[in-house]
Short mmCIF file of C-alpha atoms in Angstrom, two decimals:
data_model
loop_
_atom_site.label_atom_id
_atom_site.label_comp_id
_atom_site.label_asym_id
_atom_site.label_seq_id
_atom_site.Cartn_x
_atom_site.Cartn_y
_atom_site.Cartn_z
CA UNK A 1 -1.23 108.78 -11.12
CA UNK A 2 -4.50 109.99 -12.42
CA UNK A 3 -3.25 109.64 -16.05
CA UNK A 4 -2.24 106.10 -15.45
CA UNK A 5 -5.70 105.34 -13.94
CA UNK A 6 -7.43 106.86 -16.91
CA UNK A 7 -5.37 104.77 -19.43
CA UNK A 8 -6.11 101.56 -17.59
CA UNK A 9 -9.94 102.48 -17.54
CA UNK A 10 -9.89 103.14 -21.39
CA UNK A 11 -8.16 99.68 -22.10
CA UNK A 12 -10.67 98.06 -19.88
CA UNK A 13 -13.50 99.75 -21.83
CA UNK A 14 -12.20 98.70 -25.13
CA UNK A 15 -11.79 95.15 -23.96
CA UNK A 16 -15.55 95.10 -23.01
CA UNK A 17 -16.51 96.57 -26.32
CA UNK A 18 -14.66 93.98 -28.32
CA UNK A 19 -16.24 91.16 -26.20
CA UNK A 20 -19.75 92.49 -26.77
CA UNK A 21 -19.07 92.68 -30.49
CA UNK A 22 -17.87 89.07 -30.68
CA UNK A 23 -21.00 88.00 -28.75
CA UNK A 24 -23.13 89.81 -31.26
CA UNK A 25 -21.43 88.17 -34.16
CA UNK A 26 -21.72 84.66 -32.57
CA UNK A 27 -25.53 85.23 -32.04
CA UNK A 28 -25.98 86.13 -35.76
CA UNK A 29 -24.26 83.09 -36.79
CA UNK A 30 -26.39 80.81 -34.55
CA UNK A 31 -29.64 82.44 -35.81
CA UNK A 32 -28.66 82.36 -39.42
CA UNK A 33 -31.51 81.23 -41.69
CA UNK A 34 -31.59 78.02 -43.92
CA UNK A 35 -30.35 80.02 -46.93
CA UNK A 36 -26.91 80.45 -45.26
CA UNK A 37 -26.30 76.85 -44.32
CA UNK A 38 -24.97 73.95 -46.18
CA UNK A 39 -27.53 72.32 -48.81
CA UNK A 40 -29.54 69.51 -47.35
CA UNK A 41 -29.23 66.04 -48.81
CA UNK A 42 -31.72 64.51 -51.02
CA UNK A 43 -34.84 63.31 -49.02
CA UNK A 44 -35.54 60.11 -51.22
CA UNK A 45 -33.42 57.43 -52.42
CA UNK A 46 -35.07 57.38 -55.93
CA UNK A 47 -35.78 60.95 -57.31
CA UNK A 48 -39.06 61.55 -58.90
CA UNK A 49 -37.41 62.91 -62.03
CA UNK A 50 -34.25 62.31 -63.87
CA UNK A 51 -31.36 64.39 -62.73
CA UNK A 52 -30.07 67.18 -64.95
CA UNK A 53 -27.81 65.95 -67.57
CA UNK A 54 -23.97 66.12 -66.89
CA UNK A 55 -22.22 69.32 -67.80
CA UNK A 56 -19.99 69.70 -70.79
CA UNK A 57 -16.40 68.44 -70.22
CA UNK A 58 -14.36 70.92 -68.47
CA UNK A 59 -17.23 72.51 -66.59
CA UNK A 60 -18.65 71.92 -63.01
CA UNK A 61 -22.32 71.03 -62.60
CA UNK A 62 -24.43 73.50 -60.77
CA UNK A 63 -22.77 76.53 -59.22
CA UNK A 64 -19.35 77.11 -60.36
CA UNK A 65 -16.84 76.28 -57.53
CA UNK A 66 -19.51 74.51 -55.55
CA UNK A 67 -18.27 71.77 -53.23
CA UNK A 68 -19.36 68.18 -52.72
CA UNK A 69 -22.19 68.00 -50.19
CA UNK A 70 -21.00 67.18 -46.78
CA UNK A 71 -24.25 65.20 -46.07
CA UNK A 72 -24.49 61.54 -47.41
CA UNK A 73 -27.47 60.24 -49.43
CA UNK A 74 -30.19 58.49 -47.33
CA UNK A 75 -28.80 55.22 -45.62
CA UNK A 76 -31.18 52.86 -47.27
CA UNK A 77 -30.40 51.23 -50.55
CA UNK A 78 -30.26 53.63 -53.46
CA UNK A 79 -32.50 52.17 -56.24
CA UNK A 80 -31.96 53.30 -59.78
CA UNK A 81 -35.06 52.83 -61.95
CA UNK A 82 -33.32 53.21 -65.29
CA UNK A 83 -29.92 53.48 -66.86
CA UNK A 84 -27.96 55.45 -67.64
CA UNK A 85 -28.53 57.51 -64.57
CA UNK A 86 -26.72 60.35 -63.25
CA UNK A 87 -26.33 61.43 -59.42
CA UNK A 88 -25.25 65.01 -58.71
CA UNK A 89 -22.86 64.74 -55.78
CA UNK A 90 -23.60 68.38 -54.80
CA UNK A 91 -27.16 67.27 -53.77
CA UNK A 92 -26.11 64.27 -51.92
CA UNK A 93 -22.96 62.07 -51.68
CA UNK A 94 -23.67 58.40 -52.45
CA UNK A 95 -20.19 57.17 -51.70
CA UNK A 96 -20.23 54.17 -49.21
CA UNK A 97 -24.01 53.58 -49.96
CA UNK A 98 -25.27 50.45 -51.62
CA UNK A 99 -26.76 51.16 -55.14
CA UNK A 100 -29.00 48.78 -56.85
CA UNK A 101 -29.75 48.84 -60.55
CA UNK A 102 -32.88 47.83 -62.44
CA UNK A 103 -31.18 44.60 -63.65
CA UNK A 104 -30.77 43.23 -60.08
CA UNK A 105 -27.12 43.91 -59.75
CA UNK A 106 -25.74 46.24 -57.20
CA UNK A 107 -22.61 47.76 -55.80
CA UNK A 108 -21.33 49.76 -52.91
CA UNK A 109 -20.23 53.09 -54.31
CA UNK A 110 -16.55 53.42 -53.53
CA UNK A 111 -15.54 55.95 -51.03
CA UNK A 112 -11.93 56.66 -52.40
CA UNK A 113 -13.28 58.06 -55.77
CA UNK A 114 -12.51 54.84 -57.64
CA UNK A 115 -15.16 53.18 -59.90
CA UNK A 116 -16.63 49.61 -59.90
CA UNK A 117 -18.16 47.21 -62.38
CA UNK A 118 -20.19 44.15 -61.58
CA UNK A 119 -20.63 41.53 -64.22
CA UNK A 120 -22.84 38.32 -63.64
CA UNK A 121 -23.22 35.22 -65.73
CA UNK A 122 -26.64 33.53 -65.46
CA UNK A 123 -28.14 30.23 -66.45
CA UNK A 124 -31.49 31.65 -67.99
CA UNK A 125 -31.25 31.97 -71.90
CA UNK A 126 -32.69 35.50 -71.73
CA UNK A 127 -30.61 36.62 -68.80
CA UNK A 128 -27.16 35.08 -69.52
CA UNK A 129 -25.19 38.28 -68.78
CA UNK A 130 -25.90 41.43 -66.79
CA UNK A 131 -23.62 44.30 -66.07
CA UNK A 132 -23.71 47.37 -63.75
CA UNK A 133 -20.99 49.99 -63.86
CA UNK A 134 -20.72 52.76 -61.31
CA UNK A 135 -18.25 55.52 -62.41
CA UNK A 136 -17.40 58.10 -59.79
CA UNK A 137 -16.06 61.38 -61.23
CA UNK A 138 -14.85 63.71 -58.42
CA UNK A 139 -13.66 66.31 -60.76
CA UNK A 140 -17.18 66.82 -62.24
CA UNK A 141 -18.90 65.82 -58.92
CA UNK A 142 -21.05 63.19 -60.73
CA UNK A 143 -21.77 59.41 -60.22
CA UNK A 144 -22.92 57.83 -63.50
CA UNK A 145 -24.59 54.43 -63.42
CA UNK A 146 -24.97 52.48 -66.44
CA UNK A 147 -25.03 48.84 -67.89
CA UNK A 148 -22.13 49.43 -70.23
CA UNK A 149 -18.81 47.83 -69.32
CA UNK A 150 -16.13 50.30 -68.27
CA UNK A 151 -13.28 51.95 -70.12
CA UNK A 152 -12.47 52.23 -73.74
CA UNK A 153 -14.28 52.15 -77.03
CA UNK A 154 -15.81 49.07 -78.67
CA UNK A 155 -13.00 47.41 -80.61
CA UNK A 156 -15.45 45.32 -82.59
CA UNK A 157 -18.89 46.84 -82.44
CA UNK A 158 -20.65 44.64 -85.10
CA UNK A 159 -18.24 42.28 -86.51
CA UNK A 160 -14.84 40.74 -86.65
CA UNK A 161 -11.49 42.64 -86.83
CA UNK A 162 -8.51 41.80 -89.13
CA UNK A 163 -5.63 39.74 -88.14
CA UNK A 164 -3.62 42.80 -87.00
CA UNK A 165 -6.37 43.75 -84.54
CA UNK A 166 -7.66 46.70 -86.76
CA UNK A 167 -11.14 47.09 -87.95
CA UNK A 168 -12.11 44.87 -90.80
CA UNK A 169 -13.29 46.33 -94.11
CA UNK A 170 -17.10 47.13 -93.93
CA UNK A 171 -19.82 48.05 -96.27
CA UNK A 172 -20.90 51.69 -96.28
CA UNK A 173 -23.38 52.60 -93.38
CA UNK A 174 -26.39 53.07 -95.55
CA UNK A 175 -25.98 49.71 -97.34
CA UNK A 176 -25.61 47.91 -94.05
CA UNK A 177 -28.70 49.65 -92.60
CA UNK A 178 -30.91 48.54 -95.52
CA UNK A 179 -29.46 44.91 -95.25
CA UNK A 180 -30.14 44.80 -91.53
CA UNK A 181 -33.78 45.79 -91.84
CA UNK A 182 -35.88 42.84 -92.93
CA UNK A 183 -39.59 43.24 -93.65
CA UNK A 184 -42.01 43.36 -90.58
CA UNK A 185 -42.83 39.74 -89.44
CA UNK A 186 -39.83 38.19 -91.30
CA UNK A 187 -37.91 35.98 -88.82
CA UNK A 188 -34.29 36.91 -88.48
CA UNK A 189 -31.94 34.40 -90.40
CA UNK A 190 -29.86 32.02 -88.39
CA UNK A 191 -26.19 33.14 -87.95
CA UNK A 192 -23.66 30.48 -88.27
CA UNK A 193 -20.90 30.86 -85.71
CA UNK A 194 -17.47 31.89 -86.98
CA UNK A 195 -14.73 29.34 -86.17
CA UNK A 196 -12.82 30.30 -83.08
CA UNK A 197 -9.38 30.53 -84.89
CA UNK A 198 -10.90 32.81 -87.57
CA UNK A 199 -12.95 35.11 -85.55
CA UNK A 200 -10.80 38.18 -84.73
CA UNK A 201 -13.54 40.10 -82.90
CA UNK A 202 -12.72 41.51 -79.35
CA UNK A 203 -13.63 44.35 -77.10
CA UNK A 204 -11.34 45.85 -74.44
CA UNK A 205 -12.94 47.64 -71.40
CA UNK A 206 -9.96 50.03 -71.14
CA UNK A 207 -8.76 48.93 -67.57
CA UNK A 208 -5.86 46.34 -67.95
CA UNK A 209 -3.75 44.86 -65.17
CA UNK A 210 -1.00 47.32 -64.03
CA UNK A 211 2.48 46.54 -65.31
CA UNK A 212 5.20 45.35 -62.97
CA UNK A 213 8.94 45.26 -63.46
CA UNK A 214 10.25 45.29 -66.99
CA UNK A 215 6.79 46.18 -68.18
CA UNK A 216 5.30 42.77 -67.68
CA UNK A 217 1.95 42.40 -65.98
CA UNK A 218 1.48 40.22 -62.96
CA UNK A 219 -1.80 38.83 -61.66
CA UNK A 220 -1.42 38.04 -57.93
CA UNK A 221 -4.52 36.27 -56.40
CA UNK A 222 -5.81 34.44 -53.33
CA UNK A 223 -8.01 31.55 -53.29
CA UNK A 224 -11.03 31.51 -50.94
CA UNK A 225 -12.47 27.99 -50.46
CA UNK A 226 -15.77 28.95 -48.74
CA UNK A 227 -17.42 26.24 -46.68
CA UNK A 228 -16.26 23.50 -49.06
CA UNK A 229 -19.64 22.41 -50.26
CA UNK A 230 -20.00 22.53 -53.94
CA UNK A 231 -22.46 20.36 -55.83
CA UNK A 232 -20.46 17.40 -57.47
CA UNK A 233 -17.06 18.85 -56.93
CA UNK A 234 -14.44 17.60 -54.36
CA UNK A 235 -12.45 20.22 -52.45
CA UNK A 236 -9.48 19.66 -54.60
CA UNK A 237 -11.57 20.06 -57.73
CA UNK A 238 -12.99 23.21 -56.38
CA UNK A 239 -9.44 24.76 -56.19
CA UNK A 240 -8.41 23.22 -59.50
CA UNK A 241 -11.23 25.07 -61.28
CA UNK A 242 -9.65 28.38 -60.36
CA UNK A 243 -6.05 27.45 -60.91
CA UNK A 244 -6.72 26.17 -64.50
CA UNK A 245 -9.08 29.00 -65.33
CA UNK A 246 -6.47 31.73 -64.15
CA UNK A 247 -3.78 29.82 -66.23
CA UNK A 248 -5.87 29.87 -69.29
CA UNK A 249 -6.49 33.46 -69.15
CA UNK A 250 -3.05 34.80 -68.21
CA UNK A 251 -1.35 32.50 -70.81
CA UNK A 252 -3.84 33.08 -73.50
CA UNK A 253 -4.07 29.39 -74.21
CA UNK A 254 -5.43 28.55 -77.66
CA UNK A 255 -5.62 26.07 -80.39
CA UNK A 256 -4.81 28.61 -83.06
CA UNK A 257 -0.91 28.55 -82.80
CA UNK A 258 -0.82 32.19 -81.75
CA UNK A 259 1.64 31.84 -78.92
CA UNK A 260 1.34 32.85 -75.31
CA UNK A 261 0.56 36.23 -73.69
CA UNK A 262 3.26 38.06 -71.59
CA UNK A 263 1.47 38.01 -68.34
CA UNK A 264 2.58 36.19 -65.14
CA UNK A 265 0.32 34.89 -62.33
CA UNK A 266 1.10 34.08 -58.85
CA UNK A 267 -1.19 32.25 -56.41
CA UNK A 268 -0.61 33.85 -53.01
CA UNK A 269 -2.21 31.21 -50.90
CA UNK A 270 -5.51 30.66 -49.18
CA UNK A 271 -7.33 33.42 -47.49
CA UNK A 272 -10.47 33.42 -45.22
CA UNK A 273 -11.51 36.79 -46.34
CA UNK A 274 -14.13 36.25 -49.14
CA UNK A 275 -14.19 38.07 -52.49
CA UNK A 276 -15.63 41.61 -52.25
CA UNK A 277 -19.01 40.22 -53.31
CA UNK A 278 -22.33 40.53 -51.55
CA UNK A 279 -24.51 37.26 -51.63
CA UNK A 280 -27.44 39.34 -53.06
CA UNK A 281 -25.48 39.87 -56.22
CA UNK A 282 -23.72 43.07 -55.54
CA UNK A 283 -20.21 44.23 -55.26
CA UNK A 284 -19.01 45.14 -51.67
CA UNK A 285 -15.67 46.79 -50.65
CA UNK A 286 -12.38 46.30 -52.27
CA UNK A 287 -9.57 45.25 -49.72
CA UNK A 288 -6.47 45.30 -51.93
CA UNK A 289 -6.53 41.57 -52.70
CA UNK A 290 -7.52 39.73 -55.93
CA UNK A 291 -9.58 36.84 -54.51
CA UNK A 292 -11.33 33.94 -56.34
CA UNK A 293 -13.54 31.45 -54.55
CA UNK A 294 -16.88 29.97 -53.93
CA UNK A 295 -19.81 31.78 -52.47
CA UNK A 296 -23.60 31.13 -51.79
CA UNK A 297 -25.86 33.53 -53.62
CA UNK A 298 -29.41 34.37 -52.67
CA UNK A 299 -30.40 34.04 -56.34
CA UNK A 300 -29.70 30.30 -56.15
CA UNK A 301 -29.06 28.50 -59.38
CA UNK A 302 -30.00 31.55 -61.42
CA UNK A 303 -26.41 32.95 -61.25
CA UNK A 304 -23.32 31.13 -62.37
CA UNK A 305 -20.88 33.67 -61.05
CA UNK A 306 -20.12 37.27 -60.37
CA UNK A 307 -17.08 39.44 -61.12
CA UNK A 308 -16.29 42.80 -59.30
CA UNK A 309 -13.78 45.00 -60.82
CA UNK A 310 -12.50 48.21 -59.27
CA UNK A 311 -10.67 50.81 -61.48
CA UNK A 312 -9.28 54.27 -61.56
CA UNK A 313 -7.90 56.30 -64.52
CA UNK A 314 -7.73 53.48 -66.86
CA UNK A 315 -6.14 50.94 -64.59
CA UNK A 316 -7.60 47.98 -62.63
CA UNK A 317 -7.18 48.28 -58.81
CA UNK A 318 -8.75 44.91 -57.84
CA UNK A 319 -10.63 42.17 -59.50
CA UNK A 320 -12.61 39.57 -57.41
CA UNK A 321 -14.43 36.47 -58.79
CA UNK A 322 -17.01 34.34 -56.99
CA UNK A 323 -18.61 31.23 -58.46
CA UNK A 324 -21.99 29.87 -57.22
CA UNK A 325 -21.79 27.24 -54.62
CA UNK A 326 -25.60 27.26 -53.81
CA UNK A 327 -27.46 25.48 -56.53
CA UNK A 328 -25.27 25.10 -59.69
CA UNK A 329 -24.08 21.66 -60.74
CA UNK A 330 -20.48 21.90 -61.67
CA UNK A 331 -17.71 19.85 -63.40
CA UNK A 332 -14.00 20.28 -64.00
CA UNK A 333 -13.80 17.30 -66.56
CA UNK A 334 -14.78 17.34 -70.11
CA UNK A 335 -15.73 13.68 -70.31
CA UNK A 336 -19.49 12.37 -69.60
CA UNK A 337 -21.57 15.44 -68.68
CA UNK A 338 -25.17 15.73 -67.33
CA UNK A 339 -27.54 18.23 -69.08
CA UNK A 340 -27.62 20.49 -66.16
CA UNK A 341 -23.85 20.66 -65.53
CA UNK A 342 -21.57 23.68 -66.16
CA UNK A 343 -17.83 23.77 -66.83
CA UNK A 344 -16.26 25.63 -63.79
CA UNK A 345 -12.80 25.84 -65.57
CA UNK A 346 -14.29 27.65 -68.57
CA UNK A 347 -16.38 29.95 -66.48
CA UNK A 348 -13.48 30.85 -64.25
CA UNK A 349 -11.37 31.59 -67.34
CA UNK A 350 -14.12 33.75 -68.81
CA UNK A 351 -14.22 35.76 -65.51
CA UNK A 352 -10.52 36.25 -65.27
CA UNK A 353 -10.55 37.74 -68.69
CA UNK A 354 -12.84 40.44 -67.45
CA UNK A 355 -10.26 41.19 -64.63
CA UNK A 356 -7.60 41.38 -67.33
CA UNK A 357 -9.53 43.97 -69.27
CA UNK A 358 -11.78 42.12 -72.03
CA UNK A 359 -15.24 43.01 -72.35
CA UNK A 360 -18.14 40.81 -73.76
CA UNK A 361 -18.36 40.43 -77.58
CA UNK A 362 -22.02 40.30 -78.60
CA UNK A 363 -23.63 38.68 -81.69
CA UNK A 364 -24.42 35.03 -82.33
CA UNK A 365 -21.60 34.92 -84.88
CA UNK A 366 -19.17 35.16 -81.99
CA UNK A 367 -20.43 32.27 -79.95
CA UNK A 368 -17.16 30.30 -80.25
CA UNK A 369 -15.12 33.09 -78.32
CA UNK A 370 -14.47 32.76 -74.70
CA UNK A 371 -15.75 36.31 -74.26
CA UNK A 372 -19.11 35.52 -75.73
CA UNK A 373 -21.67 36.45 -72.93
CA UNK A 374 -23.38 33.18 -72.66
CA UNK A 375 -22.37 29.61 -72.05
CA UNK A 376 -24.66 26.51 -71.99
CA UNK A 377 -24.55 23.40 -70.07
CA UNK A 378 -21.99 20.81 -71.07
CA UNK A 379 -20.06 23.32 -73.19
CA UNK A 380 -16.35 23.31 -72.84
CA UNK A 381 -14.96 25.55 -75.56
CA UNK A 382 -14.19 28.40 -73.25
CA UNK A 383 -11.13 26.59 -71.95
CA UNK A 384 -9.25 27.70 -75.14
CA UNK A 385 -9.26 31.21 -76.42
CA UNK A 386 -10.53 32.20 -79.76
CA UNK A 387 -8.40 34.63 -82.20
CA UNK A 388 -10.29 37.59 -80.88
CA UNK A 389 -9.87 36.78 -77.32
CA UNK A 390 -5.98 36.44 -77.84
CA UNK A 391 -5.70 39.49 -79.97
CA UNK A 392 -7.50 41.56 -77.39
CA UNK A 393 -4.99 40.49 -74.70
CA UNK A 394 -2.04 41.05 -77.14
CA UNK A 395 -3.00 44.64 -77.49
CA UNK A 396 -2.68 45.14 -73.73
CA UNK A 397 0.26 42.82 -72.76
CA UNK A 398 2.14 41.60 -75.90
CA UNK A 399 3.40 38.07 -76.30
CA UNK A 400 6.22 35.95 -75.20
#
């Protein structure tokens, strides 16, 4: 009897001891100093210095094995003063925050780890095109902000390509450098545009449409009519601008006898969900639908349109296009044209080529191409693709 009582007392004492030890451990955890806690987020939207350059490929930035910070960046808009710019996600996580670049464009950083590119087309001669690209790299825990269009290399960095799509023969680098450096004060010589059917220049952004059955890409899209008020366009003409623009892009329509591109398109109907575009000139959130439509921008007549493109691992996820309904005078015909009127069909075709994976081709010599980054009032040549536009699509999708 006594031995049983002693065993029970011993077990009771051990239970009390274990409880006191657990309480002591909990007290130590609660009173732990700041050095033992998760790193605090950045306290300012715009750091006072540039962040450290990204680590070499295959390495992690900062401490090896560090995890993405649990705390988000400050809730106010993250303003980037210069590009390219790198945000270390171990310091603060900018996903779901609105990021604004120095060129006025912005984008909500995707929360799912995808990347986004915003490309606007303007009416001012010096600001005809602006681009903001936000690349999210979860493996390296970095967000890179730049003004370079997404994806692959420049297919035509300074001139045309040959008929097969490969680089045309060029002079040696040293010779071209001397020829391209006139004496100080000498005006640059005027460059005559290359005829559209002879200019084979193009650039691909590395993010084409995903392939469907039998390897043929399909562009499914929805039309958003907005409030129906667009200067000098009826409701029917407003929709017609997008239906024709999409058709020009997916078929690769041209006057060069190059055939047609092997892409199909399907208009899924009307939607009352607008494109993933913010009126301030920023890309909002993707919703899984490719939407084209009319929106009112805060910048008024300074912006013709805005394309937002979400992509991941070299494939486009979604592409939304919005044309400006708040100040620009549009037309869908190529007859009589006022001096302040822009071709809605050609602009829609240009923006759809962005969604399909083509990037801008710079240089005055390429002005006749649809992917030239500027268009003037009463110019209708974007309605037919040039040789370079067609070759860029052909390398992605083939012909039929």
